[in-house]
Short mmCIF file of C-alpha atoms (C1' of nucleotides) in Angstrom, two decimals:
data_model
loop_
_atom_site.label_atom_id
_atom_site.label_comp_id
_atom_site.label_asym_id
_atom_site.label_seq_id
_atom_site.Cartn_x
_atom_site.Cartn_y
_atom_site.Cartn_z
CA MET A 1 0.00 0.00 0.00
CA GLN A 2 1.26 3.44 -0.96
CA LEU A 3 2.67 5.81 1.60
CA HIS A 4 1.02 9.23 1.65
CA LYS A 5 2.14 12.48 3.20
CA ARG A 6 -0.87 12.45 5.50
CA ASP A 7 -0.04 8.99 6.86
CA VAL A 8 3.48 10.11 7.62
CA VAL A 9 2.25 13.22 9.42
CA ALA A 10 -0.31 11.22 11.39
CA ALA A 11 2.27 8.66 12.48
CA ALA A 12 4.70 11.42 13.40
CA THR A 13 2.04 13.12 15.51
CA SER A 14 1.25 9.98 17.47
CA LEU A 15 4.96 9.32 17.96
CA LEU A 16 5.29 12.87 19.30
CA ASP A 17 2.35 12.51 21.67
CA ALA A 18 3.59 9.19 22.99
CA TYR A 19 7.33 9.80 23.32
CA GLY A 20 8.14 13.48 22.68
CA MET A 21 10.45 15.29 20.26
CA ALA A 22 13.63 13.43 21.21
CA ASP A 23 12.12 10.20 19.92
CA LEU A 24 10.59 11.75 16.81
CA THR A 25 13.39 10.65 14.49
CA MET A 26 13.23 9.85 10.79
CA ARG A 27 14.41 6.30 11.46
CA ARG A 28 11.95 5.63 14.25
CA LEU A 29 9.12 7.08 12.17
CA ALA A 30 10.08 4.89 9.22
CA ARG A 31 10.12 1.84 11.49
CA GLU A 32 6.63 2.73 12.77
CA LEU A 33 5.38 3.00 9.19
CA ALA A 34 7.19 -0.21 8.22
CA VAL A 35 9.15 1.45 5.43
CA SER A 36 12.83 2.13 4.96
CA PRO A 37 14.16 5.51 6.20
CA GLY A 38 14.88 6.56 2.62
CA ALA A 39 11.19 6.28 1.73
CA LEU A 40 10.41 9.39 3.81
CA TYR A 41 12.73 11.42 1.60
CA TRP A 42 10.56 10.76 -1.39
CA HIS A 43 7.76 12.68 0.33
CA PHE A 44 9.71 15.28 2.32
CA ALA A 45 12.90 17.09 1.39
CA ASN A 46 14.30 16.84 4.92
CA LYS A 47 13.39 16.51 8.58
CA GLN A 48 12.68 20.24 9.06
CA GLN A 49 10.06 20.15 6.35
CA LEU A 50 8.42 17.10 7.89
CA LEU A 51 8.36 18.75 11.33
CA GLY A 52 6.78 21.82 9.73
CA ALA A 53 4.01 19.62 8.33
CA VAL A 54 3.47 18.10 11.79
CA ALA A 55 3.31 21.59 13.31
CA ASP A 56 0.70 22.66 10.77
CA HIS A 57 -1.26 19.50 11.49
CA LEU A 58 -1.56 20.13 15.20
CA LEU A 59 -2.28 23.86 14.90
CA PRO A 60 -5.91 25.00 14.73
CA GLY A 61 -7.43 27.44 12.24
CA PHE A 62 -7.05 31.13 13.02
CA ASP A 63 -9.73 32.60 10.77
CA ASP A 64 -12.99 32.28 12.66
CA VAL A 65 -12.04 34.73 15.38
CA THR A 66 -14.25 37.76 15.85
CA GLY A 67 -14.61 40.78 18.12
CA SER A 68 -12.57 43.91 18.74
CA TRP A 69 -8.85 43.90 17.93
CA HIS A 70 -7.84 43.14 21.50
CA GLU A 71 -10.45 40.41 21.88
CA ARG A 72 -9.16 38.82 18.67
CA ILE A 73 -5.54 38.95 19.85
CA ALA A 74 -6.49 37.36 23.17
CA ALA A 75 -8.59 34.65 21.51
CA LEU A 76 -5.85 33.83 18.97
CA CYS A 77 -3.20 33.55 21.65
CA HIS A 78 -5.29 31.34 23.90
CA ARG A 79 -6.12 29.13 20.94
CA LEU A 80 -2.44 28.82 20.06
CA ARG A 81 -1.46 28.00 23.64
CA ASP A 82 -4.22 25.41 23.98
CA ALA A 83 -3.07 23.64 20.82
CA LEU A 84 0.55 23.60 21.98
CA LEU A 85 -0.37 22.20 25.38
CA SER A 86 -2.41 19.43 23.75
CA HIS A 87 0.67 17.65 22.40
CA THR A 88 3.87 16.52 24.08
CA ASP A 89 6.59 19.08 23.35
CA GLY A 90 4.06 20.99 21.20
CA ALA A 91 5.55 24.38 22.05
CA GLU A 92 9.08 23.20 21.28
CA LEU A 93 8.04 21.70 17.95
CA VAL A 94 6.11 24.75 16.79
CA SER A 95 8.82 27.14 17.99
CA ALA A 96 11.43 25.26 15.97
CA SER A 97 9.23 25.10 12.88
CA PHE A 98 8.31 28.77 13.16
CA ALA A 99 11.96 29.79 13.56
CA ALA A 100 12.90 27.67 10.57
CA GLY A 101 10.14 29.27 8.51
CA GLN A 102 8.50 25.89 7.93
CA SER A 103 5.05 26.54 9.35
CA ALA A 104 2.45 27.98 6.99
CA ALA A 105 -0.05 28.07 9.86
CA MET A 106 2.22 30.27 11.97
CA ASP A 107 2.83 32.56 9.01
CA HIS A 108 -0.91 32.88 8.64
CA LEU A 109 -1.34 33.62 12.34
CA LEU A 110 1.20 36.41 11.92
CA THR A 111 -0.95 37.91 9.19
CA VAL A 112 -4.12 37.75 11.26
CA LEU A 113 -2.38 39.23 14.33
CA GLY A 114 -0.85 41.92 12.13
CA ALA A 115 -4.31 42.90 10.88
CA ALA A 116 -5.49 43.24 14.47
CA ALA A 117 -2.49 45.46 15.24
CA VAL A 118 -3.29 47.65 12.22
CA GLU A 119 -6.85 47.94 13.46
CA ALA A 120 -5.44 48.97 16.84
CA GLY A 121 -3.76 51.85 15.06
CA VAL A 122 -0.20 50.56 14.76
CA GLY A 123 1.47 51.79 11.58
CA SER A 124 1.44 49.06 8.93
CA GLY A 125 5.24 48.95 8.87
CA ASN A 126 5.29 48.07 12.56
CA ALA A 127 2.23 45.82 12.65
CA GLU A 128 4.17 42.70 11.62
CA LEU A 129 6.67 43.35 14.40
CA ALA A 130 3.87 43.79 16.93
CA ALA A 131 2.43 40.48 15.72
CA ARG A 132 5.83 38.77 16.00
CA THR A 133 6.28 40.14 19.52
CA VAL A 134 3.00 38.56 20.55
CA VAL A 135 4.03 35.24 18.99
CA TYR A 136 7.43 35.31 20.73
CA TYR A 137 5.58 35.73 24.00
CA VAL A 138 3.11 32.90 23.49
CA LEU A 139 5.79 30.48 22.29
CA GLY A 140 8.22 31.46 25.06
CA PHE A 141 5.65 31.35 27.84
CA THR A 142 4.10 28.09 26.72
CA ALA A 143 7.40 26.29 26.09
CA ASP A 144 8.38 27.22 29.62
CA GLU A 145 5.03 26.20 31.08
CA GLN A 146 5.03 22.91 29.20
CA SER A 147 8.55 21.93 30.21
CA ARG A 148 7.61 22.41 33.85
CA LEU A 149 4.35 20.52 33.41
CA GLN A 150 6.09 17.59 31.75
CA TRP A 151 8.88 17.62 34.32
CA ASP A 152 6.31 17.36 37.11
CA ALA A 153 4.33 14.67 35.33
CA ALA A 154 7.54 12.70 34.98
CA GLY A 155 7.52 12.38 38.74
CA ALA A 156 9.85 15.13 39.90
CA ASP A 157 8.22 16.04 43.17
CA VAL A 158 10.23 19.21 43.64
CA THR A 159 7.93 21.87 45.04
CA GLN A 160 7.61 24.50 42.36
CA PRO A 161 7.92 28.20 43.21
CA VAL A 162 4.81 30.31 43.67
CA TRP A 163 4.97 31.68 40.19
CA THR A 164 4.04 28.40 38.48
CA GLU A 165 0.54 28.49 39.99
CA ASN A 166 -2.44 29.60 37.93
CA PRO A 167 -0.64 29.43 34.60
CA THR A 168 -3.69 30.59 32.65
CA ALA A 169 -4.09 33.68 34.82
CA ARG A 170 -0.40 34.44 34.45
CA PHE A 171 -0.59 33.89 30.70
CA THR A 172 -3.47 36.34 30.50
CA PHE A 173 -1.56 38.90 32.55
CA GLY A 174 1.44 38.82 30.23
CA LEU A 175 -0.83 39.01 27.23
CA GLN A 176 -2.57 42.06 28.69
CA LEU A 177 0.84 43.70 29.02
CA LEU A 178 1.36 43.30 25.26
CA VAL A 179 -2.14 44.43 24.39
CA ASP A 180 -1.63 47.55 26.53
CA GLY A 181 1.67 48.18 24.78
CA ILE A 182 -0.01 47.94 21.40
CA ALA A 183 -2.79 50.26 22.54
CA ALA A 184 -0.19 52.80 23.68
CA HIS A 185 1.25 52.75 20.16
CA SER A 186 -2.07 53.50 18.52
CA ARG A 187 -0.83 56.84 17.36
CA THR A 188 2.42 55.49 15.88
CA ARG A 189 2.62 55.88 12.11
CA SER A 190 5.23 54.21 9.93
CA MET B 1 48.83 19.17 30.60
CA GLN B 2 45.59 19.16 32.56
CA LEU B 3 42.31 20.07 30.94
CA HIS B 4 40.38 22.81 32.72
CA LYS B 5 36.77 23.88 32.44
CA ARG B 6 37.84 27.26 31.16
CA ASP B 7 39.89 25.75 28.32
CA VAL B 8 36.93 23.65 27.26
CA VAL B 9 34.61 26.67 27.26
CA ALA B 10 37.12 28.77 25.32
CA ALA B 11 37.59 26.08 22.68
CA ALA B 12 33.83 25.61 22.43
CA THR B 13 33.35 29.35 21.93
CA SER B 14 35.85 29.52 19.08
CA LEU B 15 34.30 26.44 17.49
CA LEU B 16 30.93 28.16 17.73
CA ASP B 17 32.19 31.39 16.21
CA ALA B 18 33.92 29.60 13.36
CA TYR B 19 31.37 26.93 12.42
CA GLY B 20 28.10 27.50 14.31
CA MET B 21 25.98 25.35 16.63
CA ALA B 22 25.58 22.40 14.27
CA ASP B 23 29.33 21.78 14.43
CA LEU B 24 29.62 22.36 18.17
CA THR B 25 29.57 18.67 19.08
CA MET B 26 31.22 16.94 22.01
CA ARG B 27 33.31 14.79 19.68
CA ARG B 28 34.49 17.69 17.54
CA LEU B 29 35.31 19.73 20.64
CA ALA B 30 37.29 16.84 22.11
CA ARG B 31 39.21 16.49 18.83
CA GLU B 32 40.03 20.22 18.90
CA LEU B 33 41.33 19.87 22.46
CA ALA B 34 43.21 16.68 21.55
CA VAL B 35 41.48 14.62 24.22
CA SER B 36 39.10 11.70 24.03
CA PRO B 37 35.34 12.48 24.02
CA GLY B 38 34.98 10.88 27.42
CA ALA B 39 37.36 13.39 28.99
CA LEU B 40 34.75 16.14 28.62
CA TYR B 41 32.41 14.15 30.85
CA TRP B 42 34.80 14.43 33.74
CA HIS B 43 34.32 18.21 33.70
CA PHE B 44 30.69 18.50 32.56
CA ALA B 45 27.76 16.23 33.35
CA ASN B 46 26.39 16.47 29.82
CA LYS B 47 26.24 18.60 26.67
CA GLN B 48 23.47 20.89 27.98
CA GLN B 49 25.58 21.86 30.96
CA LEU B 50 28.57 22.59 28.75
CA LEU B 51 26.44 24.74 26.43
CA GLY B 52 25.16 26.62 29.47
CA ALA B 53 28.74 27.40 30.46
CA VAL B 54 29.45 28.66 26.93
CA ALA B 55 26.32 30.83 27.07
CA ASP B 56 27.44 32.34 30.38
CA HIS B 57 30.89 32.95 28.91
CA LEU B 58 29.62 35.00 25.97
CA LEU B 59 27.05 36.96 27.97
CA PRO B 60 28.07 40.32 29.47
CA GLY B 61 27.49 41.50 33.02
CA PHE B 62 24.11 43.02 33.79
CA ASP B 63 24.87 44.87 37.01
CA ASP B 64 26.40 48.18 36.02
CA VAL B 65 23.24 49.53 34.40
CA THR B 66 21.83 52.75 35.80
CA GLY B 67 19.01 55.20 35.14
CA SER B 68 15.24 55.08 35.40
CA TRP B 69 13.51 51.71 35.22
CA HIS B 70 12.72 52.07 31.52
CA GLU B 71 16.22 53.23 30.69
CA ARG B 72 17.59 50.21 32.51
CA ILE B 73 15.31 47.79 30.68
CA ALA B 74 16.30 49.32 27.34
CA ALA B 75 20.02 49.23 28.16
CA LEU B 76 19.85 45.62 29.41
CA CYS B 77 18.02 44.45 26.29
CA HIS B 78 20.39 46.20 23.90
CA ARG B 79 23.33 44.75 25.78
CA LEU B 80 21.85 41.25 25.54
CA ARG B 81 21.13 41.62 21.83
CA ASP B 82 24.63 42.94 21.11
CA ALA B 83 26.23 39.99 22.87
CA LEU B 84 24.05 37.49 20.97
CA LEU B 85 24.86 39.09 17.63
CA SER B 86 28.60 38.97 18.38
CA HIS B 87 28.73 35.16 18.09
CA THR B 88 27.56 32.80 15.39
CA ASP B 89 24.21 31.32 16.45
CA GLY B 90 24.52 33.27 19.72
CA ALA B 91 20.77 33.77 20.03
CA GLU B 92 20.04 30.11 19.37
CA LEU B 93 22.62 28.96 21.92
CA VAL B 94 21.43 31.28 24.67
CA SER B 95 17.76 30.53 23.94
CA ALA B 96 18.40 26.83 24.30
CA SER B 97 20.43 27.26 27.49
CA PHE B 98 17.86 29.61 28.98
CA ALA B 99 15.01 27.23 28.17
CA ALA B 100 16.95 24.36 29.70
CA GLY B 101 17.60 26.40 32.84
CA GLN B 102 21.36 26.12 32.35
CA SER B 103 22.34 29.79 32.21
CA ALA B 104 23.09 31.51 35.49
CA ALA B 105 23.66 34.77 33.61
CA MET B 106 20.16 34.70 32.14
CA ASP B 107 18.68 33.88 35.53
CA HIS B 108 20.48 36.91 36.88
CA LEU B 109 19.22 39.09 34.04
CA LEU B 110 15.71 37.97 34.95
CA THR B 111 16.27 39.21 38.50
CA VAL B 112 17.58 42.59 37.38
CA LEU B 113 14.73 43.05 34.88
CA GLY B 114 12.26 41.99 37.57
CA ALA B 115 13.60 44.66 39.89
CA ALA B 116 13.08 47.27 37.17
CA ALA B 117 9.50 46.04 36.70
CA VAL B 118 8.87 46.32 40.43
CA GLU B 119 10.21 49.86 40.34
CA ALA B 120 7.83 50.54 37.45
CA GLY B 121 5.04 49.61 39.81
CA VAL B 122 4.25 46.06 38.69
CA GLY B 123 3.14 43.88 41.59
CA SER B 124 5.99 41.71 42.78
CA GLY B 125 4.10 38.52 41.87
CA ASN B 126 3.91 39.66 38.26
CA ALA B 127 7.34 41.27 37.97
CA GLU B 128 9.08 38.01 37.13
CA LEU B 129 6.58 37.38 34.36
CA ALA B 130 7.09 40.89 32.99
CA ALA B 131 10.84 40.21 33.03
CA ARG B 132 10.36 36.89 31.25
CA THR B 133 8.16 38.51 28.62
CA VAL B 134 10.93 40.99 27.85
CA VAL B 135 13.46 38.16 27.59
CA TYR B 136 11.19 36.14 25.28
CA TYR B 137 11.03 39.18 23.04
CA VAL B 138 14.78 39.83 22.90
CA LEU B 139 15.59 36.16 22.30
CA GLY B 140 12.86 35.73 19.69
CA PHE B 141 13.65 38.93 17.82
CA THR B 142 17.39 38.41 17.83
CA ALA B 143 17.25 34.73 16.84
CA ASP B 144 15.12 35.79 13.90
CA GLU B 145 17.39 38.69 12.98
CA GLN B 146 20.50 36.57 13.28
CA SER B 147 19.20 33.73 11.15
CA ARG B 148 18.42 36.19 8.36
CA LEU B 149 21.79 37.89 8.75
CA GLN B 150 23.65 34.61 8.57
CA TRP B 151 21.59 33.44 5.63
CA ASP B 152 22.46 36.58 3.70
CA ALA B 153 26.11 36.36 4.65
CA ALA B 154 26.11 32.79 3.36
CA GLY B 155 25.47 34.26 -0.08
CA ALA B 156 21.74 33.94 -0.49
CA ASP B 157 21.06 36.98 -2.65
CA VAL B 158 17.31 36.84 -2.22
CA THR B 159 16.00 40.37 -1.78
CA GLN B 160 14.68 40.53 1.75
CA PRO B 161 11.30 42.11 2.50
CA VAL B 162 11.10 45.71 3.68
CA TRP B 163 10.74 44.72 7.28
CA THR B 164 14.31 43.45 7.66
CA GLU B 165 15.73 46.96 7.22
CA ASN B 166 16.89 48.98 10.21
CA PRO B 167 16.89 46.08 12.61
CA THR B 168 18.03 48.21 15.53
CA ALA B 169 15.20 50.69 15.02
CA ARG B 170 12.74 47.83 14.76
CA PHE B 171 14.18 46.22 17.87
CA THR B 172 13.76 49.49 19.75
CA PHE B 173 10.17 49.83 18.58
CA GLY B 174 9.22 46.37 19.83
CA LEU B 175 10.97 47.06 23.10
CA GLN B 176 9.06 50.32 23.51
CA LEU B 177 5.86 48.35 23.10
CA LEU B 178 6.80 46.19 26.09
CA VAL B 179 7.95 49.16 28.17
CA ASP B 180 4.63 50.89 27.46
CA GLY B 181 2.79 47.74 28.44
CA ILE B 182 4.69 47.59 31.74
CA ALA B 183 3.99 51.28 32.36
CA ALA B 184 0.29 50.67 31.79
CA HIS B 185 0.39 48.01 34.50
CA SER B 186 1.93 50.33 37.05
CA ARG B 187 -1.16 50.23 39.15
CA THR B 188 -1.42 46.41 39.16
CA ARG B 189 -0.95 44.86 42.58
CA SER B 190 -0.44 41.14 43.15
"C1'" DA C 1 41.93 12.63 40.28
"C1'" DC C 2 41.85 12.63 35.61
"C1'" DC C 3 41.85 10.51 31.22
"C1'" DT C 4 41.89 6.74 27.34
"C1'" DG C 5 39.85 3.24 24.44
"C1'" DA C 6 36.36 1.12 23.05
"C1'" DA C 7 31.96 0.14 22.95
"C1'" DC C 8 26.61 0.94 22.88
"C1'" DA C 9 22.89 2.55 20.72
"C1'" DC C 10 21.75 5.38 17.88
"C1'" DC C 11 21.33 9.67 14.13
"C1'" DG C 12 20.04 12.37 9.04
"C1'" DT C 13 20.77 11.85 4.37
"C1'" DT C 14 22.00 9.92 -0.22
"C1'" DC C 15 21.58 7.01 -4.06
"C1'" DA C 16 22.16 2.98 -7.14
"C1'" DA C 17 19.19 -0.47 -7.98
"C1'" DG C 18 14.82 -2.65 -8.08
"C1'" DT C 19 9.59 -2.87 -9.18
"C1'" DA D 1 6.63 6.94 -9.59
"C1'" DC D 2 7.81 5.07 -5.47
"C1'" DC D 3 10.61 2.39 -2.49
"C1'" DT D 4 14.59 -0.78 -0.68
"C1'" DG D 5 19.21 -1.74 0.93
"C1'" DA D 6 23.14 -0.36 2.10
"C1'" DA D 7 26.27 2.79 2.83
"C1'" DC D 8 28.47 7.44 4.49
"C1'" DA D 9 29.66 10.22 7.99
"C1'" DC D 10 28.60 11.13 11.92
"C1'" DC D 11 26.26 11.67 17.10
"C1'" DG D 12 25.96 11.68 22.97
"C1'" DT D 13 27.12 8.96 26.68
"C1'" DT D 14 29.15 5.27 29.60
"C1'" DC D 15 32.65 2.81 31.85
"C1'" DA D 16 36.37 -0.58 32.78
"C1'" DA D 17 40.94 0.06 32.78
"C1'" DG D 18 45.06 2.70 33.02
"C1'" DT D 19 48.29 6.44 35.13
#
DNA sequence: ACCTGAACACCGTTCAAGT
DNA sequence: ACCTGAACACCGTTCAAGT
């Protein structure tokens, strides 16, 4: 039976969920699919491209978000965080794919966030940067949160400092900081 | 002649500068130092710890920064960015070490930034998060900037989009956004 | 105390050759 | 067009044994 891109991505996703990024290797994935490692390179140019496809598979849509510009930013960020937290090492995977420019979904999110920033009154030359700043925050915060979560789940019973409590409330606070910053720049032209 | 931690870190730094993170391997480093790979494990528990030491070696001090809280934040962030840009893959290395909790220098920066946030009037429970948000921004922005810089330098003559011009001005703009956000939270208690 | 030698258990990627 | 088999050139880490 023929191997399709979507089968590879599905198998990679379940490997990720079960064992994490360190065990998401081309060889292990090939073994899981009962093909030779080389077979994957017929469908994907390299590992980065495959990881980008996995990232896009686990990310949600970002188009059906409505409301004022700051409501949209908040909703988009919570949606991104939720998706990342739903998969083992999700934040790490998406961060890497975003940095490598291999995630179409993240590029699209940037566009949608940029539009919200423009609506907030940020000059169009700076809107993309405002959008990127928001993305850096969500990825950084969530990667941090997730590594602590997974560390705890792995049985490390070290008592965490106060600041790891109420992660959602803390996430919202940091987000509000960015939204306020964008609002303060409403009168910035570019 | 005995191998010392500082020799290992120095050799690792020059390997990094010359060939980048992908070639900064334990085996290659051992070869450069004319020792066996196992020798490195007498001085460092693992690769992450060694990379953390390299990160701390290339980072500057963060204590002699004066001025108002927003001047201090700006100065600290510019100093961090400058250090990252001074070494091949500097942003990537420090990001990884920070995420892995292996950089004492970054932990210290967090403290200093947190103090500035407290002085800005952010509740002490949220100051650390404000500090982290600033760090996520600097690391994210600079990693992005540096990967484009290094790509160009490697001879890719693709015309970059408008938004890659004036990186320092763009960096300052994004930073201002965060500073404004922190200022807006001056009356937040925690 | 500090290091070697050699092994263990892997990697990503390429490519001639097969079907 | 799609895949196998086998190779190429590596990895990080461990550990008995040496000095």
